[in-house]
Amino acid sequence: MKQSKMLIPTLREMPSDAQVISHALMLRAGYVRQVSSGIYSYLPLANRLIEKLKNIMREEFEKIGAVEMLTPALLTADLWKESGRFDTYGPDLYQLKNREQSDFILGPTHEETFTALMRDSIKSYKQLPLTVYQIQSKYRDEKRPRNGLLRTREFIMKDAYSFHSDYDSLDVTYDDYKNAYERIFNRIELDFKAIIGDGGAMGGKDSQEFMAITPDRTDLKRWLILDKTIAKIDDIPKDVLEAIKQELTSWLISGEDTIAYSTESSYAANLEMASSQFKPTSKVIAMQNLEKVETPNSKTIEEVASFFGVSPSETIKTLLYLADKKPIVVLLVGNDQVNEVKLKNYLGADFLEAATENDSRTILNVSFGSLGPIDLPNNIRIIADFNIKNCTNTITGANKDGYHFRNVNPTRDFEAEYADLREVKEGEISPDGLGRLKFTKGIEIGHIFKLGTRYSESMGANILNEHGSSQPLIMGSYGIGVSRILSAVMEQHARIFVTKTPKGDFRYSWGVNFPKELAPYDIHLITVNVKDEVAVELTNRIEHQLITAKYSVLTDDRNERAGSKFSDSDLIGLPIRIIVGKKADDGIIEIKIKSSGDSIEVSESNLLETLEILTNMNKV
């Protein structure tokens, strides 16, 4: 393809409104353009990349027996009313009416649509298991679209759904999708982790997220690609290196989620779901007599701990929540933070919100600063984090404004349910006992769920089982954020190209080093001077050779300065650059390997042989 016929509107400078590297590079390299807040056009390069990703997914899903189809993006709201999600999904749901004033939505996901389809099409267990998927645009009215394609109102998603008559079959398909996802992400060279995830609004029990890891901004070796004139990073002047470091760290970290993972095992979880190992204390401490103490002007944990001369870990934090409008008291060790996702999942609540101070006064007749678990009304449910079990002779609120209890002991002074409710901290022991937890940032690129009968029961999607009895369909749901992967790839494969000019100056520029399987084209063929007839003729012959050999080629035939062409080539990010320049008269061309910065001169007749050798050496 001739570059002069392509829409690739590159920018000379990084866009000032972009806050993360992926967004800036997608704009600067001419991959996307914003239409309105959270809505983007995918320009030719991005569209080619996305189509290559789709084909990779199709190849891997073919291996597990998944069949592609397509359903509408415009959906009747009746199905969502059947499942109950029309009222509970929230303001992210695009709602509209047709001319007959019937309710419709733009699909943010398609569980209801596929459940209804199977309800009307599948009648017997003999037709199962069945797995179908689609790749289409989804719509969510994000309150604050941000960071390019990471948080948008319209996005491209692969969503798949499996249907079963028993849970063993669901388990097999769930594992098939997990393995397929891992193969896909490995093929496109993403650094990712499969982690324990939260089902959220999807429903269901088991789920697993796939997170692309945000690169370390301090690892210069990972970011820099040096021109052949530079031997190593130590050759770069300190002021240039410092400028590169400052530019790297000036970008916001793109990962939207924090991942907790073990240093010595495969354990990894979203921070919202992460646990650490709880060990009951072996210390035997005599329980002291309970004592109520006046504590004027002591409301926060820090103030109370200071008043009693103890550390926050020797106090109990008492929180009031409303779960489906019912009051719930939550207890944590004073220096811990509640994990609301864990709490909501434990309660099985549809709605969970922190109570206000007015709620506390109305329900318990006490202000926040003096809440405690002792002598609460019988209808108040008390749920304590496991670490409360290790508290002895601790401090809590006395449920009377301006007073606290000293020497509080669980079981003796109050009863509670116990659950894992706290947010883990870096350095704690992994829940499997192997290694300690470390934190990193990540971008969610995929999520798989065991939905069970969450949708089939509410929508009456039943089949006859092998015993002739009616039962609900058992379901799984499997999503990949196709457009989000473009951002993740840009984040992980962004590079800074450092060159040394003939005058001895050091220059650097941003670009991308795309994985071979995902790059929009295999080769960027550049004619340095399009007014040189010999060079143009040589370029045309090379282009024909490459295309005949099944390479996809982007040929830069523009009448632009060489520096602009090379800068655009760095931005576009194709794995191999072939330069037709000063030695065109001798039939000599230069091959440059993007990933290493290495270059080699070859004759026209040896081009294909050399490319094959380089490919077999895994350099491209």
Coordinates of C-alpha atoms in Angstrom, one line a residue:
M1 CA 0.0 0.0 0.0
K2 CA 1.3 3.4 -1.0
Q3 CA 1.5 5.7 2.1
S4 CA 0.5 8.7 -0.1
K5 CA -2.9 7.0 -0.4
M6 CA -3.3 6.3 3.3
L7 CA -4.9 8.4 6.0
I8 CA -2.1 8.6 8.5
P9 CA -2.3 12.0 10.1
T10 CA 0.8 12.0 12.3
L11 CA 1.6 14.8 14.7
R12 CA 5.0 16.4 15.2
E13 CA 4.4 16.8 19.0
M14 CA 2.8 14.8 21.8
P15 CA -0.8 16.0 22.2
S16 CA -1.2 18.2 25.2
D17 CA -4.6 16.8 26.3
A18 CA -3.3 13.2 26.5
Q19 CA -2.4 12.0 30.0
V20 CA -1.1 8.4 29.3
I21 CA 1.5 7.2 26.8
S22 CA -0.9 5.0 24.8
H23 CA -3.4 7.7 24.2
A24 CA -0.7 10.2 23.2
L25 CA 1.0 7.7 20.8
M26 CA -2.3 6.6 19.2
L27 CA -3.1 10.3 18.4
R28 CA 0.4 11.2 17.4
A29 CA 0.9 8.2 15.1
G30 CA -2.4 8.7 13.4
Y31 CA -4.1 5.6 14.7
V32 CA -7.2 7.2 16.2
R33 CA -9.1 10.5 16.3
Q34 CA -11.6 11.6 18.9
V35 CA -15.1 12.3 17.5
S36 CA -16.6 13.4 20.9
S37 CA -15.8 12.6 24.5
G38 CA -15.3 8.9 24.9
I39 CA -16.0 8.2 21.2
Y40 CA -13.2 7.5 18.7
S41 CA -12.7 6.8 15.0
Y42 CA -10.3 4.0 14.2
L43 CA -8.2 5.2 11.3
P44 CA -6.7 2.8 8.7
L45 CA -3.7 1.6 10.7
A46 CA -5.8 1.0 13.9
N47 CA -8.4 -0.8 11.8
R48 CA -5.8 -3.1 10.3
L49 CA -4.4 -3.9 13.7
I50 CA -7.8 -4.6 15.1
E51 CA -8.7 -6.9 12.2
K52 CA -5.4 -8.8 12.7
L53 CA -6.3 -9.2 16.4
K54 CA -9.8 -10.4 15.5
N55 CA -8.3 -13.1 13.2
I56 CA -6.0 -14.3 15.9
M57 CA -9.0 -14.6 18.2
R58 CA -11.0 -16.4 15.6
E59 CA -8.1 -18.9 15.1
E60 CA -7.9 -19.7 18.8
F61 CA -11.7 -19.9 19.4
E62 CA -12.0 -22.3 16.4
K63 CA -9.7 -24.6 18.4
I64 CA -12.2 -24.8 21.3
G65 CA -15.3 -25.1 19.2
A66 CA -16.7 -21.6 19.6
V67 CA -18.8 -20.3 16.7
E68 CA -18.9 -16.7 15.6
M69 CA -22.2 -14.9 15.0
L70 CA -23.6 -11.4 15.4
T71 CA -26.6 -9.9 17.3
P72 CA -27.9 -6.3 17.3
A73 CA -26.4 -3.5 19.3
L74 CA -29.9 -1.9 19.6
L75 CA -31.8 -4.0 22.1
T76 CA -35.3 -4.1 23.4
A77 CA -35.3 -3.2 27.1
D78 CA -37.9 -5.9 27.8
L79 CA -35.1 -8.5 28.0
W80 CA -33.2 -6.5 30.6
K81 CA -36.4 -6.0 32.6
E82 CA -36.8 -9.8 32.6
S83 CA -33.3 -10.2 34.1
G84 CA -33.7 -7.3 36.5
R85 CA -30.7 -5.4 35.2
F86 CA -32.7 -2.6 33.6
D87 CA -33.2 -1.0 37.0
T88 CA -29.9 -2.1 38.6
Y89 CA -27.3 -1.5 35.9
G90 CA -27.2 2.2 36.7
P91 CA -26.7 5.5 34.7
D92 CA -24.1 3.9 32.4
L93 CA -26.9 2.3 30.5
Y94 CA -27.9 4.2 27.3
Q95 CA -31.7 4.2 27.2
L96 CA -34.0 5.5 24.4
K97 CA -37.5 5.1 23.0
N98 CA -38.7 4.4 19.5
R99 CA -41.6 6.2 17.8
E100 CA -44.1 3.9 19.6
Q101 CA -42.5 4.9 22.9
S102 CA -41.2 1.4 23.6
D103 CA -38.0 1.2 25.7
F104 CA -34.7 0.3 24.0
I105 CA -31.1 0.3 25.1
L106 CA -27.7 0.3 23.4
G107 CA -26.1 -2.9 24.4
P108 CA -23.3 -2.6 27.0
T109 CA -23.1 -6.5 27.1
H110 CA -25.4 -9.2 25.7
E111 CA -26.1 -11.9 28.3
E112 CA -29.9 -11.3 28.1
T113 CA -29.9 -11.3 24.3
F114 CA -28.1 -14.7 24.0
T115 CA -30.1 -16.2 26.9
A116 CA -33.4 -15.3 25.1
L117 CA -32.0 -16.7 21.8
M118 CA -31.2 -20.0 23.4
R119 CA -34.4 -20.0 25.3
D120 CA -36.2 -20.0 22.0
S121 CA -33.8 -22.4 20.2
I122 CA -32.5 -25.0 22.6
K123 CA -34.9 -27.5 24.1
S124 CA -32.9 -30.5 25.1
Y125 CA -29.6 -31.4 26.8
K126 CA -28.7 -33.3 23.6
Q127 CA -28.1 -29.9 21.9
L128 CA -25.5 -28.9 24.5
P129 CA -22.8 -27.8 25.2
L130 CA -22.9 -24.8 22.8
T131 CA -20.5 -21.8 22.6
V132 CA -21.1 -18.8 20.5
Y133 CA -19.3 -15.4 20.3
Q134 CA -19.4 -12.1 18.5
I135 CA -17.1 -9.1 18.0
Q136 CA -19.0 -5.8 18.0
S137 CA -19.3 -2.3 19.5
K138 CA -20.7 -1.9 23.0
Y139 CA -22.1 1.3 24.6
R140 CA -21.8 2.5 28.2
D141 CA -22.4 6.1 29.2
E142 CA -19.3 6.6 31.2
K143 CA -19.4 9.6 33.5
R144 CA -15.8 10.5 32.9
P145 CA -14.3 9.0 29.7
R146 CA -10.5 9.2 30.0
N147 CA -7.2 7.9 28.9
G148 CA -8.0 7.3 25.3
L149 CA -9.5 3.9 24.6
L150 CA -9.2 2.7 28.2
R151 CA -12.4 4.4 29.4
T152 CA -14.8 5.2 26.5
R153 CA -18.5 5.4 25.8
E154 CA -18.3 3.2 22.7
F155 CA -15.8 0.4 22.5
I156 CA -15.1 -2.9 20.6
M157 CA -15.6 -6.1 22.5
K158 CA -15.5 -9.8 21.9
D159 CA -18.2 -11.4 24.0
A160 CA -18.8 -15.1 24.1
Y161 CA -21.5 -17.2 25.9
S162 CA -21.6 -20.9 26.6
F163 CA -24.6 -23.0 27.5
H164 CA -24.6 -26.3 29.4
S165 CA -26.8 -28.9 31.1
D166 CA -24.3 -29.5 34.0
Y167 CA -21.5 -27.8 35.8
D168 CA -18.8 -30.2 34.8
S169 CA -19.3 -29.2 31.2
L170 CA -19.2 -25.5 32.2
D171 CA -15.9 -26.1 34.0
V172 CA -14.4 -27.6 30.9
T173 CA -15.4 -24.7 28.7
Y174 CA -14.3 -22.2 31.3
D175 CA -10.9 -23.7 31.3
D176 CA -10.9 -23.9 27.4
Y177 CA -11.5 -20.1 27.3
K178 CA -8.8 -19.5 29.9
N179 CA -6.3 -21.4 27.8
A180 CA -7.4 -19.7 24.6
Y181 CA -7.1 -16.3 26.2
E182 CA -3.6 -17.1 27.3
R183 CA -2.6 -18.2 23.8
I184 CA -4.1 -15.0 22.3
F185 CA -2.2 -12.7 24.7
N186 CA 1.0 -14.6 24.3
R187 CA 0.7 -14.4 20.5
I188 CA 0.4 -10.6 20.6
E189 CA 3.3 -10.5 23.1
L190 CA 1.4 -8.9 26.0
D191 CA 2.9 -9.1 29.5
F192 CA -0.2 -10.2 31.5
K193 CA -1.5 -11.9 34.6
A194 CA -4.6 -14.1 35.0
I195 CA -6.0 -13.0 38.4
I196 CA -9.0 -13.6 40.7
G197 CA -11.7 -11.1 39.7
D198 CA -14.9 -9.6 40.8
G199 CA -18.1 -10.5 38.9
G200 CA -19.7 -7.1 39.6
A201 CA -22.8 -6.3 37.7
M202 CA -22.5 -9.5 35.6
G203 CA -23.6 -11.8 38.4
G204 CA -22.4 -15.4 38.9
K205 CA -19.8 -16.8 41.3
D206 CA -16.4 -17.7 39.8
S207 CA -14.6 -15.2 37.6
Q208 CA -11.1 -14.5 36.4
E209 CA -9.6 -11.3 35.0
F210 CA -6.8 -11.0 32.6
M211 CA -4.6 -7.9 33.2
A212 CA -2.0 -6.4 31.0
I213 CA 0.8 -5.2 33.3
T214 CA 1.8 -1.5 33.2
P215 CA 5.5 -1.2 32.4
D216 CA 8.0 0.0 35.0
R217 CA 8.9 3.6 34.1
T218 CA 12.3 3.3 35.9
D219 CA 13.6 0.5 33.7
L220 CA 15.4 2.4 31.0
K221 CA 16.7 -0.7 29.3
R222 CA 13.2 -1.7 28.6
W223 CA 12.2 1.6 27.1
L224 CA 15.2 2.6 25.0
I225 CA 16.2 1.3 21.5
L226 CA 19.6 2.6 20.6
D227 CA 20.8 3.4 17.1
K228 CA 23.8 1.3 15.8
T229 CA 26.0 4.3 16.4
I230 CA 25.4 4.0 20.2
A231 CA 26.9 0.9 21.9
K232 CA 25.1 1.1 25.2
I233 CA 23.1 3.3 27.5
D234 CA 26.3 4.5 29.3
D235 CA 27.3 6.2 26.0
I236 CA 24.3 8.6 26.3
P237 CA 25.2 11.9 28.0
K238 CA 23.7 12.3 31.5
D239 CA 21.7 15.3 30.6
V240 CA 20.0 13.4 27.7
L241 CA 19.3 10.5 30.0
E242 CA 17.8 12.8 32.6
A243 CA 15.6 14.4 30.1
I244 CA 14.3 11.0 29.0
K245 CA 13.7 9.9 32.6
Q246 CA 11.7 13.1 33.3
E247 CA 9.6 12.6 30.2
L248 CA 8.9 9.0 31.1
T249 CA 7.8 9.8 34.6
S250 CA 5.7 12.8 33.5
W251 CA 3.0 10.5 32.1
L252 CA 0.3 9.1 34.3
I253 CA 0.4 5.4 35.1
S254 CA -2.2 3.9 32.8
G255 CA -3.2 0.9 34.9
E256 CA -6.7 1.4 36.2
D257 CA -6.5 -1.5 38.6
T258 CA -4.0 -2.5 41.3
I259 CA -2.9 -6.2 41.2
A260 CA -1.6 -8.0 44.2
Y261 CA 0.6 -11.0 43.4
S262 CA 2.8 -13.4 45.2
T263 CA 6.6 -13.2 44.9
E264 CA 6.9 -17.0 45.0
S265 CA 3.7 -18.5 43.6
S266 CA 1.1 -18.1 40.8
Y267 CA -1.3 -16.3 43.2
A268 CA -2.6 -13.0 41.7
A269 CA -5.8 -11.0 42.4
N270 CA -7.3 -7.7 41.8
L271 CA -6.8 -5.6 44.9
E272 CA -10.6 -5.6 45.3
M273 CA -10.5 -9.4 45.7
A274 CA -7.0 -10.0 47.1
S275 CA -6.4 -11.8 50.4
S276 CA -3.5 -12.3 52.6
Q277 CA -2.8 -15.1 55.0
F278 CA -4.5 -14.9 58.4
K279 CA -2.9 -16.7 61.3
P280 CA -4.6 -16.8 64.7
T281 CA -2.3 -15.5 67.4
S282 CA -0.6 -18.0 69.7
K283 CA -0.2 -15.4 72.5
V284 CA -2.1 -15.9 75.7
I285 CA -3.0 -12.6 77.3
A286 CA -5.2 -12.2 80.3
M287 CA -8.4 -10.3 79.6
Q288 CA -8.8 -7.1 81.7
N289 CA -12.0 -5.7 83.0
L290 CA -14.1 -3.7 80.6
E291 CA -14.0 0.0 81.3
K292 CA -15.9 2.9 79.9
V293 CA -13.8 6.1 79.5
E294 CA -14.8 9.6 78.6
T295 CA -12.8 10.7 75.5
P296 CA -13.5 14.3 74.7
N297 CA -12.6 15.5 71.2
S298 CA -11.4 12.0 70.2
K299 CA -13.2 10.8 67.2
T300 CA -10.8 9.5 64.6
I301 CA -8.8 6.3 65.1
E302 CA -5.6 8.4 65.3
E303 CA -7.1 10.7 68.0
V304 CA -8.4 7.8 70.0
A305 CA -5.1 5.9 69.8
S306 CA -3.3 9.0 70.9
F307 CA -5.7 9.6 73.8
F308 CA -5.1 6.0 75.2
G309 CA -1.4 6.0 74.3
V310 CA -1.7 3.0 72.0
S311 CA -1.1 2.3 68.3
P312 CA -4.0 2.3 65.9
S313 CA -3.6 -1.5 65.6
E314 CA -4.7 -1.8 69.2
T315 CA -8.1 -0.2 68.4
I316 CA -11.2 -1.5 66.6
K317 CA -12.7 0.6 63.8
T318 CA -16.5 0.4 63.7
L319 CA -18.2 1.3 60.4
L320 CA -21.9 1.5 59.5
Y321 CA -23.2 0.5 56.1
L322 CA -26.6 0.1 54.4
A323 CA -26.8 -3.1 52.5
D324 CA -30.0 -3.2 50.4
K325 CA -31.2 -0.4 52.9
K326 CA -30.6 -2.6 56.0
P327 CA -28.0 -1.4 58.6
I328 CA -24.8 -3.5 58.9
V329 CA -22.0 -2.8 61.4
V330 CA -18.5 -3.7 60.1
L331 CA -15.4 -4.1 62.4
L332 CA -11.8 -3.9 61.4
V333 CA -8.5 -3.4 63.2
G334 CA -8.0 0.3 63.5
N335 CA -5.2 0.7 60.9
D336 CA -7.0 -1.5 58.3
Q337 CA -9.3 -0.3 55.4
V338 CA -12.5 -2.0 54.5
N339 CA -12.7 -3.6 51.1
E340 CA -16.3 -2.8 50.0
V341 CA -16.2 -5.3 47.1
K342 CA -15.5 -8.1 49.6
L343 CA -18.2 -6.9 51.9
K344 CA -20.8 -6.6 49.2
N345 CA -19.9 -10.1 47.9
Y346 CA -20.1 -11.6 51.4
L347 CA -23.5 -10.1 52.0
G348 CA -24.8 -10.9 48.5
A349 CA -26.2 -7.4 48.4
D350 CA -27.4 -5.6 45.3
F351 CA -26.7 -2.2 46.8
L352 CA -24.1 -1.3 49.4
E353 CA -23.4 2.2 50.6
A354 CA -21.6 3.8 53.5
A355 CA -24.1 5.2 56.0
T356 CA -24.1 9.0 56.7
E357 CA -23.6 10.5 60.1
N358 CA -27.3 11.3 60.1
D359 CA -28.0 7.6 59.4
S360 CA -25.9 6.7 62.4
R361 CA -27.7 9.1 64.7
T362 CA -31.1 7.9 63.5
I363 CA -30.4 4.2 63.6
L364 CA -28.0 4.0 66.6
N365 CA -28.4 7.4 68.3
V366 CA -24.7 8.0 68.3
S367 CA -22.2 9.9 66.1
F368 CA -19.5 8.2 64.0
G369 CA -16.6 8.9 66.4
S370 CA -18.1 6.8 69.2
L371 CA -19.5 3.8 67.3
G372 CA -18.7 0.4 68.7
P373 CA -20.0 -3.3 68.7
I374 CA -21.1 -3.5 72.4
D375 CA -24.8 -3.3 73.3
L376 CA -26.1 -2.7 69.8
P377 CA -29.8 -3.4 69.0
N378 CA -30.5 -7.1 68.3
N379 CA -31.5 -6.4 64.8
I380 CA -28.1 -5.0 63.8
R381 CA -25.9 -7.5 62.0
I382 CA -22.2 -7.3 63.1
I383 CA -19.6 -8.6 60.6
A384 CA -15.9 -8.5 61.7
D385 CA -12.8 -9.0 59.7
F386 CA -10.8 -12.2 60.7
N387 CA -8.1 -10.1 62.3
I388 CA -10.5 -8.9 64.9
K389 CA -10.2 -12.5 66.4
N390 CA -6.6 -11.6 67.4
C391 CA -7.7 -8.4 69.3
T392 CA -7.2 -8.6 73.1
N393 CA -7.9 -5.8 75.6
T394 CA -8.5 -3.3 72.7
I395 CA -10.3 0.0 72.4
T396 CA -13.7 0.6 70.7
G397 CA -16.4 3.2 70.7
A398 CA -19.0 2.9 73.5
N399 CA -22.0 3.9 71.4
K400 CA -22.3 7.1 73.5
D401 CA -21.0 10.3 72.1
G402 CA -17.6 11.2 73.7
Y403 CA -17.0 7.8 75.3
H404 CA -15.0 4.7 74.4
F405 CA -14.5 1.2 76.0
R406 CA -11.1 0.0 77.1
N407 CA -10.2 -3.7 77.4
V408 CA -12.7 -4.9 74.8
N409 CA -12.4 -8.6 73.9
P410 CA -14.3 -10.4 71.1
T411 CA -16.7 -13.2 72.2
R412 CA -16.7 -12.0 75.8
D413 CA -18.0 -8.5 75.0
F414 CA -19.7 -9.0 71.7
E415 CA -20.6 -11.6 69.1
A416 CA -20.0 -11.2 65.4
E417 CA -19.8 -13.0 62.1
Y418 CA -16.2 -13.3 60.7
A419 CA -15.1 -12.8 57.1
D420 CA -12.2 -11.5 55.0
L421 CA -13.2 -7.8 54.8
R422 CA -10.0 -5.8 54.7
E423 CA -7.9 -4.4 51.9
V424 CA -4.5 -6.2 51.8
K425 CA -1.2 -4.4 52.2
E426 CA 2.0 -4.9 50.2
G427 CA 4.4 -7.2 52.0
E428 CA 1.9 -9.3 53.7
I429 CA 2.1 -13.1 53.3
S430 CA 0.3 -14.5 50.3
P431 CA -2.9 -16.5 51.2
D432 CA -1.3 -19.7 49.9
G433 CA 1.6 -19.1 52.3
L434 CA 4.2 -18.9 49.5
G435 CA 5.9 -15.6 49.2
R436 CA 4.8 -12.1 50.0
L437 CA 2.3 -9.8 48.2
K438 CA 3.6 -7.2 45.8
F439 CA 1.5 -4.6 44.0
T440 CA 1.6 -3.5 40.4
K441 CA -0.8 -1.6 38.1
G442 CA -2.7 -3.3 35.2
I443 CA -5.2 -2.8 32.4
E444 CA -8.1 -5.2 32.2
I445 CA -8.1 -6.8 28.8
G446 CA -10.3 -9.9 29.4
H447 CA -12.7 -11.4 31.9
I448 CA -14.4 -14.8 32.1
F449 CA -17.4 -15.7 34.3
K450 CA -19.2 -18.8 35.5
L451 CA -22.7 -17.3 35.4
G452 CA -24.5 -20.5 36.4
T453 CA -28.3 -20.0 36.2
R454 CA -28.2 -16.2 37.1
Y455 CA -29.9 -15.3 33.8
S456 CA -31.6 -18.5 32.7
E457 CA -33.7 -18.6 35.9
S458 CA -34.9 -15.0 35.8
M459 CA -35.7 -15.3 32.0
G460 CA -37.2 -18.8 32.0
A461 CA -34.5 -20.4 29.7
N462 CA -35.1 -24.1 30.5
I463 CA -34.2 -27.4 28.8
L464 CA -35.2 -31.0 29.4
N465 CA -32.3 -32.9 31.1
E466 CA -31.4 -36.5 30.6
H467 CA -34.1 -37.5 33.1
G468 CA -36.8 -35.7 31.2
S469 CA -37.1 -33.0 33.8
S470 CA -37.0 -29.3 33.1
Q471 CA -34.0 -27.4 34.4
P472 CA -32.5 -23.9 33.8
L473 CA -29.6 -23.6 31.3
I474 CA -26.2 -23.3 32.9
M475 CA -24.2 -20.4 31.4
G476 CA -20.7 -19.0 31.1
S477 CA -19.7 -15.5 29.8
Y478 CA -16.3 -14.6 28.3
G479 CA -15.2 -11.1 27.3
I480 CA -12.1 -9.5 25.6
G481 CA -11.8 -5.7 25.4
V482 CA -10.6 -5.5 21.8
S483 CA -10.1 -1.7 21.7
R484 CA -8.6 -1.8 25.2
I485 CA -6.0 -4.2 23.9
L486 CA -4.8 -1.5 21.4
S487 CA -4.1 0.7 24.4
A488 CA -2.4 -2.1 26.3
V489 CA -0.2 -3.0 23.4
M490 CA 0.7 0.7 22.9
E491 CA 1.6 1.0 26.6
Q492 CA 3.8 -2.1 26.7
H493 CA 5.4 -1.6 23.3
A494 CA 6.0 2.1 23.4
R495 CA 9.7 2.8 22.9
I496 CA 12.1 5.8 22.9
F497 CA 14.5 5.7 19.9
V498 CA 17.9 7.3 20.6
T499 CA 20.2 8.3 17.7
K500 CA 23.5 10.0 17.4
T501 CA 23.8 12.5 14.6
P502 CA 27.0 12.9 12.4
K503 CA 27.7 16.0 14.4
G504 CA 27.8 14.0 17.6
D505 CA 24.4 15.2 19.0
F506 CA 22.1 12.8 20.7
R507 CA 18.4 12.9 19.9
Y508 CA 15.5 10.8 21.0
S509 CA 11.9 10.3 19.7
W510 CA 8.9 8.4 20.8
G511 CA 7.5 5.5 18.8
V512 CA 6.1 1.9 19.0
N513 CA 7.7 -1.5 18.4
F514 CA 4.7 -3.6 17.5
P515 CA 4.7 -7.4 17.8
K516 CA 5.0 -9.1 14.4
E517 CA 1.6 -10.8 14.6
L518 CA -0.2 -7.5 15.4
A519 CA 1.6 -4.9 13.3
P520 CA -0.6 -3.3 10.7
Y521 CA 2.0 -4.1 8.0
D522 CA 5.1 -6.4 8.1
I523 CA 7.4 -4.0 6.5
H524 CA 7.8 -0.2 6.1
L525 CA 9.5 0.4 2.7
I526 CA 10.9 4.0 2.5
T527 CA 12.2 5.8 -0.5
V528 CA 14.4 8.5 0.8
N529 CA 14.3 10.7 -2.3
V530 CA 11.2 10.2 -4.5
K531 CA 12.7 12.5 -7.2
D532 CA 15.5 9.9 -7.7
E533 CA 14.2 7.8 -10.6
V534 CA 16.6 5.0 -10.0
A535 CA 15.6 4.8 -6.3
V536 CA 11.9 4.8 -7.2
E537 CA 12.4 2.0 -9.7
L538 CA 14.3 0.0 -7.2
T539 CA 11.6 0.6 -4.6
N540 CA 8.9 -0.6 -7.0
R541 CA 10.9 -3.8 -7.8
I542 CA 11.5 -4.5 -4.0
E543 CA 7.8 -3.9 -3.3
H544 CA 6.8 -6.4 -5.9
Q545 CA 9.3 -9.0 -4.5
L546 CA 7.9 -8.5 -1.0
I547 CA 4.3 -8.7 -1.9
T548 CA 4.9 -11.8 -4.1
A549 CA 6.6 -13.4 -1.0
K550 CA 3.4 -12.7 1.0
Y551 CA 4.7 -9.8 3.0
S552 CA 2.4 -6.9 3.7
V553 CA 4.1 -3.7 2.8
L554 CA 3.5 0.0 3.5
T555 CA 5.5 2.0 1.0
D556 CA 6.4 5.6 1.9
D557 CA 6.3 7.3 -1.5
R558 CA 5.6 10.7 -0.1
N559 CA 7.7 13.8 -1.2
E560 CA 8.8 14.5 2.4
R561 CA 12.1 15.1 4.1
A562 CA 14.0 12.0 5.1
G563 CA 13.9 13.0 8.8
S564 CA 10.1 13.3 8.7
K565 CA 9.8 9.9 7.0
F566 CA 11.9 8.2 9.6
S567 CA 10.2 9.9 12.5
D568 CA 6.8 8.8 11.1
S569 CA 8.1 5.3 10.7
D570 CA 9.2 5.2 14.4
L571 CA 5.7 6.3 15.4
I572 CA 3.8 3.9 13.1
G573 CA 5.9 1.0 14.6
L574 CA 6.2 -1.6 11.9
P575 CA 8.8 -4.4 12.8
I576 CA 11.0 -4.0 9.7
R577 CA 12.1 -0.9 7.9
I578 CA 13.7 -1.2 4.4
I579 CA 15.4 2.0 3.2
V580 CA 16.1 2.8 -0.4
G581 CA 18.7 5.6 -0.2
K582 CA 22.1 6.7 -1.4
K583 CA 23.2 3.3 -2.7
A584 CA 20.2 2.7 -4.9
D585 CA 22.4 3.0 -8.0
D586 CA 24.3 0.0 -6.8
G587 CA 21.1 -2.0 -5.9
I588 CA 22.0 -1.8 -2.2
I589 CA 19.3 -1.2 0.4
E590 CA 19.3 -1.1 4.2
I591 CA 17.2 -3.3 6.4
K592 CA 16.6 -2.0 9.9
I593 CA 15.2 -4.2 12.7
K594 CA 12.9 -2.1 14.8
S595 CA 13.2 -4.2 18.0
S596 CA 17.0 -4.0 18.3
G597 CA 18.0 -1.0 16.3
D598 CA 20.3 -3.2 14.3
S599 CA 20.7 -2.6 10.6
I600 CA 22.3 -4.4 7.7
E601 CA 22.9 -3.5 4.0
V602 CA 22.0 -6.1 1.4
S603 CA 21.7 -6.3 -2.4
E604 CA 18.4 -6.4 -4.0
S605 CA 19.0 -10.0 -5.1
N606 CA 19.6 -11.1 -1.5
L607 CA 16.7 -9.3 0.1
L608 CA 14.3 -12.2 0.5
E609 CA 16.9 -14.6 1.7
T610 CA 18.2 -12.1 4.3
L611 CA 14.6 -11.4 5.6
E612 CA 14.0 -15.1 6.0
I613 CA 17.3 -15.6 8.0
L614 CA 16.4 -12.6 10.2
T615 CA 12.9 -14.0 10.8
N616 CA 14.2 -17.4 11.7
M617 CA 16.7 -15.8 14.1
N618 CA 13.6 -14.4 15.9
K619 CA 14.8 -10.8 15.5
V620 CA 11.5 -9.8 14.0

